[in-house]
XYZ file of C-alpha atoms in Angstrom:
400
model
C 40.227 -1.034 -20.339
C 37.207 -3.455 -20.193
C 33.646 -2.027 -20.295
C 30.539 -3.729 -18.705
C 27.080 -4.073 -19.961
C 25.039 -4.970 -16.912
C 21.565 -6.684 -17.445
C 19.195 -6.893 -14.447
C 16.952 -9.871 -14.984
C 16.865 -13.288 -16.808
C 13.435 -13.277 -18.261
C 12.758 -13.076 -21.774
C 13.979 -9.474 -22.256
C 17.092 -10.103 -20.110
C 18.018 -13.287 -21.964
C 17.583 -11.775 -25.336
C 19.477 -8.633 -24.361
C 22.531 -10.660 -23.338
C 22.443 -12.824 -26.574
C 21.971 -9.733 -28.847
C 24.672 -7.772 -27.103
C 26.968 -10.910 -27.429
C 26.054 -11.152 -31.176
C 27.147 -7.435 -31.921
C 30.304 -7.862 -29.848
C 31.200 -11.029 -31.855
C 30.571 -9.174 -35.116
C 32.890 -6.472 -34.017
C 35.504 -9.126 -33.157
C 36.116 -7.086 -29.799
C 36.602 -8.539 -26.536
C 36.791 -5.582 -24.309
C 33.185 -5.536 -23.204
C 31.966 -7.761 -20.529
C 28.368 -8.655 -20.655
C 26.956 -9.600 -17.240
C 23.375 -10.799 -16.251
C 22.475 -10.384 -12.574
C 19.363 -12.396 -11.517
C 18.425 -14.792 -8.718
C 18.768 -17.993 -10.871
C 20.137 -18.953 -14.099
C 17.105 -20.079 -15.698
C 14.469 -18.741 -17.902
C 11.236 -19.303 -16.337
C 8.436 -19.755 -18.742
C 5.919 -17.394 -17.109
C 3.179 -17.511 -19.849
C 2.611 -21.067 -18.954
C 2.252 -20.684 -15.075
C -1.449 -21.419 -15.320
C -0.660 -24.941 -16.246
C 0.093 -27.860 -13.903
C 3.691 -29.135 -13.141
C 4.687 -25.651 -12.803
C 8.239 -26.356 -11.484
C 9.065 -27.974 -14.776
C 8.373 -24.721 -16.734
C 11.970 -23.285 -17.040
C 14.964 -23.411 -19.329
C 18.452 -23.701 -17.742
C 20.718 -20.761 -19.042
C 24.215 -21.755 -17.741
C 25.316 -23.738 -20.908
C 23.835 -21.088 -23.183
C 25.432 -18.130 -21.339
C 28.739 -20.001 -21.345
C 29.026 -20.596 -25.080
C 28.251 -16.907 -26.076
C 30.443 -15.510 -23.512
C 27.835 -14.051 -21.006
C 28.577 -13.875 -17.335
C 25.880 -14.844 -14.867
C 25.863 -13.278 -11.479
C 23.503 -14.700 -8.914
C 21.793 -12.112 -6.875
C 18.914 -9.840 -6.619
C 19.113 -6.055 -7.443
C 17.817 -3.698 -4.792
C 19.096 -0.197 -5.796
C 20.351 1.630 -8.886
C 22.739 4.714 -8.557
C 22.649 6.227 -12.030
C 25.078 9.005 -11.203
C 27.753 6.533 -9.974
C 26.689 4.019 -12.479
C 26.431 1.352 -9.636
C 23.841 -1.358 -8.910
C 23.354 -2.774 -5.399
C 22.370 -6.253 -4.988
C 22.134 -9.174 -2.512
C 24.122 -12.103 -3.563
C 23.164 -15.780 -3.103
C 24.067 -15.651 0.580
C 22.119 -12.519 1.098
C 25.241 -10.238 1.415
C 25.089 -6.786 0.261
C 27.283 -6.024 -2.946
C 27.969 -3.574 -5.613
C 28.359 -3.850 -9.404
C 29.765 -0.974 -11.622
C 28.406 -0.739 -15.144
C 29.069 1.316 -18.252
C 25.559 0.595 -19.744
C 22.739 -0.831 -17.889
C 19.782 -2.817 -19.291
C 16.812 -2.875 -16.937
C 14.969 -5.984 -17.555
C 13.482 -6.802 -14.160
C 10.056 -7.499 -15.308
C 6.634 -7.150 -13.796
C 4.655 -8.374 -10.822
C 1.106 -8.892 -10.113
C -0.647 -5.726 -8.764
C -2.442 -6.133 -5.395
C -4.894 -3.521 -4.459
C -5.689 -2.754 -0.854
C -8.515 -5.267 -0.731
C -9.112 -6.528 2.929
C -7.612 -10.200 3.144
C -6.484 -10.284 -0.277
C -2.541 -10.579 0.504
C -3.318 -13.129 3.177
C -5.864 -15.356 1.614
C -5.461 -15.413 -2.037
C -2.965 -17.058 -4.605
C -1.507 -16.075 -8.051
C 0.148 -17.540 -11.083
C 2.503 -14.561 -11.230
C 5.983 -16.082 -10.369
C 7.007 -19.711 -10.098
C 7.294 -19.861 -6.365
C 3.587 -18.565 -6.010
C 2.326 -20.888 -8.861
C 4.014 -23.846 -7.235
C 2.326 -22.709 -3.911
C -1.168 -22.768 -5.699
C -0.430 -26.156 -7.177
C 0.590 -27.624 -3.722
C -2.500 -26.134 -2.291
C -4.886 -27.722 -5.080
C -3.384 -31.030 -4.240
C -3.831 -30.495 -0.638
C -7.686 -29.944 -1.186
C -8.052 -33.768 -1.599
C -7.382 -34.237 2.165
C -10.219 -31.896 3.198
C -13.952 -33.032 3.467
C -15.910 -32.220 0.613
C -17.705 -28.836 0.767
C -18.636 -26.127 -1.572
C -15.722 -24.090 -0.067
C -13.264 -26.959 -0.951
C -14.745 -27.436 -4.366
C -14.856 -23.937 -5.566
C -11.955 -21.878 -7.093
C -12.649 -18.242 -7.631
C -10.506 -16.359 -10.296
C -10.432 -12.726 -9.982
C -9.823 -10.946 -13.202
C -11.197 -11.640 -16.832
C -8.126 -10.558 -18.745
C -5.556 -12.999 -20.568
C -4.296 -14.537 -17.495
C -7.538 -14.971 -15.726
C -9.124 -16.678 -18.624
C -6.456 -19.037 -19.316
C -6.265 -20.029 -15.579
C -9.895 -20.519 -15.224
C -10.526 -22.469 -18.421
C -7.559 -24.765 -17.423
C -8.720 -25.148 -13.874
C -11.661 -27.485 -14.080
C -9.603 -30.490 -15.388
C -6.953 -29.974 -13.041
C -9.572 -29.906 -10.114
C -11.054 -33.069 -11.423
C -7.855 -34.884 -11.474
C -7.487 -34.038 -7.902
C -10.898 -34.066 -6.445
C -12.714 -36.436 -8.835
C -15.727 -35.920 -11.000
C -18.678 -33.743 -9.879
C -16.357 -31.867 -7.461
C -15.178 -28.822 -9.464
C -16.662 -25.093 -9.591
C -14.743 -22.327 -11.160
C -16.014 -18.913 -10.829
C -14.511 -15.963 -12.823
C -15.280 -12.559 -11.492
C -14.678 -9.541 -13.867
C -15.476 -5.895 -13.794
C -16.151 -5.765 -17.255
C -19.787 -5.567 -18.497
C -19.848 -8.791 -20.105
C -17.776 -12.052 -20.754
C -14.394 -11.260 -22.391
C -14.653 -7.567 -22.475
C -10.980 -7.023 -21.779
C -10.137 -8.935 -24.945
C -12.515 -7.350 -27.372
C -15.509 -8.671 -29.352
C -13.502 -10.619 -31.927
C -12.633 -13.529 -29.733
C -15.611 -13.222 -27.340
C -17.564 -16.230 -28.794
C -14.459 -18.339 -28.435
C -14.120 -17.331 -24.735
C -17.984 -17.944 -24.253
C -17.910 -21.403 -25.970
C -14.738 -22.319 -24.033
C -16.207 -21.289 -20.678
C -19.429 -23.229 -21.291
C -17.642 -26.367 -22.202
C -15.434 -26.114 -19.158
C -18.252 -25.117 -16.896
C -16.535 -21.828 -15.792
C -19.032 -19.350 -14.505
C -18.540 -15.708 -15.128
C -19.752 -13.032 -12.781
C -19.513 -9.920 -14.836
C -19.939 -6.212 -13.756
C -18.676 -6.959 -10.261
C -15.486 -6.978 -8.051
C -14.088 -8.458 -5.055
C -14.161 -6.180 -2.027
C -12.857 -8.413 0.768
C -11.281 -11.912 0.947
C -11.035 -14.206 3.931
C -10.097 -17.739 4.706
C -13.558 -18.988 3.645
C -14.149 -17.018 0.552
C -14.736 -13.638 -1.216
C -17.234 -10.834 -0.673
C -18.531 -8.979 -3.730
C -19.283 -5.361 -4.289
C -23.039 -6.383 -4.463
C -22.944 -7.910 -1.005
C -22.813 -11.548 -2.399
C -20.346 -13.995 -0.570
C -18.824 -16.969 -2.401
C -17.309 -19.763 -0.199
C -13.967 -20.698 -1.519
C -10.721 -22.094 -0.370
C -8.943 -21.069 -3.325
C -9.091 -17.534 -4.548
C -6.751 -16.661 -7.358
C -5.926 -12.907 -8.184
C -5.047 -12.231 -11.848
C -6.404 -8.634 -12.021
C -3.414 -6.480 -13.226
C 0.221 -6.325 -13.099
C 2.780 -3.529 -12.298
C 6.468 -2.877 -13.526
C 9.280 -3.887 -11.139
C 9.682 -1.578 -8.335
C 13.241 -1.104 -9.490
C 11.903 1.450 -11.970
C 11.574 3.885 -9.100
C 15.329 3.922 -8.792
C 15.644 5.714 -12.236
C 14.604 9.167 -12.937
C 12.252 9.356 -15.736
C 8.586 9.437 -17.080
C 6.512 6.531 -16.367
C 3.162 5.418 -17.510
C 0.386 3.942 -15.312
C 1.995 0.565 -15.034
C 5.189 2.265 -13.580
C 7.074 1.457 -16.933
C 9.766 4.031 -18.000
C 9.349 5.804 -21.066
C 12.179 4.977 -23.684
C 13.130 6.474 -26.803
C 13.180 4.463 -30.209
C 16.303 2.720 -29.171
C 14.897 1.709 -25.776
C 17.155 4.083 -24.055
C 15.463 5.588 -20.900
C 14.564 9.265 -21.898
C 16.699 11.613 -19.686
C 19.247 8.883 -19.050
C 22.601 8.484 -20.994
C 23.651 5.099 -19.787
C 20.455 3.215 -19.057
C 18.323 1.210 -21.169
C 14.791 -0.360 -20.171
C 13.268 -3.295 -21.941
C 10.577 -5.903 -21.618
C 7.766 -5.285 -18.959
C 9.661 -2.162 -17.584
C 9.824 -0.247 -20.795
C 6.987 2.136 -22.034
C 7.866 1.682 -25.652
C 6.143 2.579 -29.103
C 5.795 -0.292 -31.238
C 4.476 1.709 -34.251
C 3.822 5.092 -35.590
C -0.031 4.676 -34.843
C 0.144 5.445 -30.971
C 0.299 1.692 -30.044
C 2.862 0.518 -27.291
C 4.385 -2.656 -26.270
C 2.396 -4.795 -23.811
C 3.768 -6.777 -20.919
C 4.100 -10.053 -22.624
C 6.762 -12.221 -24.098
C 5.710 -11.258 -27.535
C 7.082 -7.973 -27.037
C 9.831 -8.783 -24.507
C 11.695 -10.962 -26.863
C 12.265 -8.557 -29.637
C 12.644 -5.606 -27.233
C 15.462 -7.557 -25.709
C 17.092 -8.178 -29.170
C 17.013 -4.417 -29.692
C 18.313 -3.221 -26.129
C 21.074 -5.604 -26.120
C 22.073 -4.604 -29.719
C 21.731 -0.802 -28.938
C 23.497 -0.794 -25.590
C 26.444 -2.679 -27.224
C 26.256 -0.435 -30.146
C 26.460 2.549 -27.825
C 29.653 1.311 -26.306
C 31.183 0.272 -29.589
C 30.355 3.669 -31.445
C 27.994 1.965 -33.894
C 24.589 3.050 -35.141
C 21.703 1.854 -33.065
C 18.544 0.025 -34.480
C 15.103 1.516 -33.837
C 12.649 -0.708 -32.116
C 9.407 -1.248 -34.047
C 6.947 -4.301 -33.956
C 3.917 -3.230 -35.903
C 2.318 -6.615 -36.007
C 0.544 -7.678 -33.059
C -1.207 -11.201 -32.444
C -2.759 -13.101 -29.439
C -3.205 -16.671 -28.956
C -5.462 -17.353 -25.971
C -5.460 -20.961 -24.342
C -8.978 -21.895 -23.672
C -8.609 -25.432 -22.003
C -10.143 -28.512 -23.409
C -12.081 -26.403 -26.019
C -8.812 -25.423 -27.634
C -7.379 -21.733 -28.276
C -8.265 -18.692 -30.073
C -5.683 -17.051 -32.327
C -6.363 -13.316 -33.374
C -4.304 -10.743 -35.336
C -4.268 -6.994 -34.931
C -5.025 -4.516 -32.312
C -8.615 -5.208 -32.898
C -8.070 -8.841 -32.319
C -9.587 -10.297 -35.503
C -10.157 -14.087 -34.889
C -8.086 -16.301 -37.318
C -7.965 -19.765 -35.673
C -9.943 -21.285 -33.023
C -10.542 -24.753 -31.272
C -8.055 -27.410 -32.204
C -6.304 -25.464 -34.912
C -5.693 -22.723 -32.336
C -4.687 -25.040 -29.705
C -2.030 -26.588 -32.013
C -0.481 -23.256 -32.757
C -0.715 -22.415 -28.884
C 1.326 -25.635 -27.995
C 3.934 -24.582 -30.676
C 4.175 -21.094 -29.160
C 4.391 -22.370 -25.760
C 6.796 -25.389 -26.190
C 9.023 -24.241 -28.916
C 8.963 -20.473 -29.793
C 9.195 -18.793 -26.499
C 12.209 -21.076 -25.351
C 15.806 -19.791 -25.808
C 17.913 -21.246 -28.330
C 20.229 -24.312 -27.932
C 23.697 -23.921 -26.354
C 25.276 -23.449 -29.850
C 27.156 -20.333 -30.333
C 26.434 -19.650 -34.038
C 22.819 -20.723 -33.623
C 22.176 -18.567 -30.455
C 23.997 -15.565 -31.842
C 22.124 -15.852 -35.311
C 18.674 -15.995 -33.390
C 19.551 -12.798 -31.529
C 19.440 -10.420 -34.563
C 17.236 -7.578 -33.720
C 15.814 -7.482 -37.364
C 14.402 -11.001 -37.114
C 10.478 -10.578 -36.655
C 9.023 -12.768 -33.852
C 5.628 -13.020 -35.906
C 5.683 -13.626 -39.646
């Protein structure tokens, strides 16, 4: 009888789960396990780059890759998980309700921007969280050129001074100038932190300050947005900033599908998993990537909701789900080395190492590394069976 590993999601964790499961099955020379990926489209969307222009190009097709390694792609959107019956409910490409049975489930459904109950936020703001919303922002930016010049037209407000907010803000001035011309670009970054770059630590703050000054990005720290309307934002100190373009980057949360699985969760909604990425309390369900609350070392650090962690987590979850079915020993997930590479627009980028984010490279050197990461390292392998399966080895470190 054929068993099935069902993977929900074709993001970084989902893709690498599928490849890793296929690798172990290939090594076992078995053909009695079906590996299925359920996702809306057969493409890996390069979400870490959605702050850039030409967003619609930032994806990698998966059909040929999945075909060559023997992974089945099922177009659809999951909406329910029945762990007792081992079934997933989903809507197919035509919107029709369907069911899929599984023997092992890998939940790799990712995360989404967290929108608090700020009046007007849902109606009047943009984000760079998903390709559709980032494309909507890009279309809006180009549409600004048809409006008469005004402070509101020329001003972009970025809400949130974390990684995404900083990359979005420092990339925005040249994008605006290309659309509106010189002298018509104002970018304001609003952050609750006490000072510039608080969320990313003291090690790379000087780089953030220098890049912001070069780009002309204004920081308003120690404050937050309390309302958004069609004309701008109101801050908690009563100040009003006129803006036709408000971009929300303040926080993310795990896919709501995590609520369909019984288990302990963290503040982001991620399911707590054991060392093998199996959801604690579940015999047949693994969680990986942004939906997994997973330890990366013995020091109390946990995976972040980034592709840096999602890729190796996918390699482990796919391997371990397949090992579970094949009766083989699983491999513990550990990723003790942590790095960051923060894009800072025309100034360059800042590369740091360690959880204290010790600055190692900056400026053009950092930018060269960032381009290598963004254009090569995080993309899936070519549709070559041997190459793809070799790349899915869970013992390959993503950072040397």
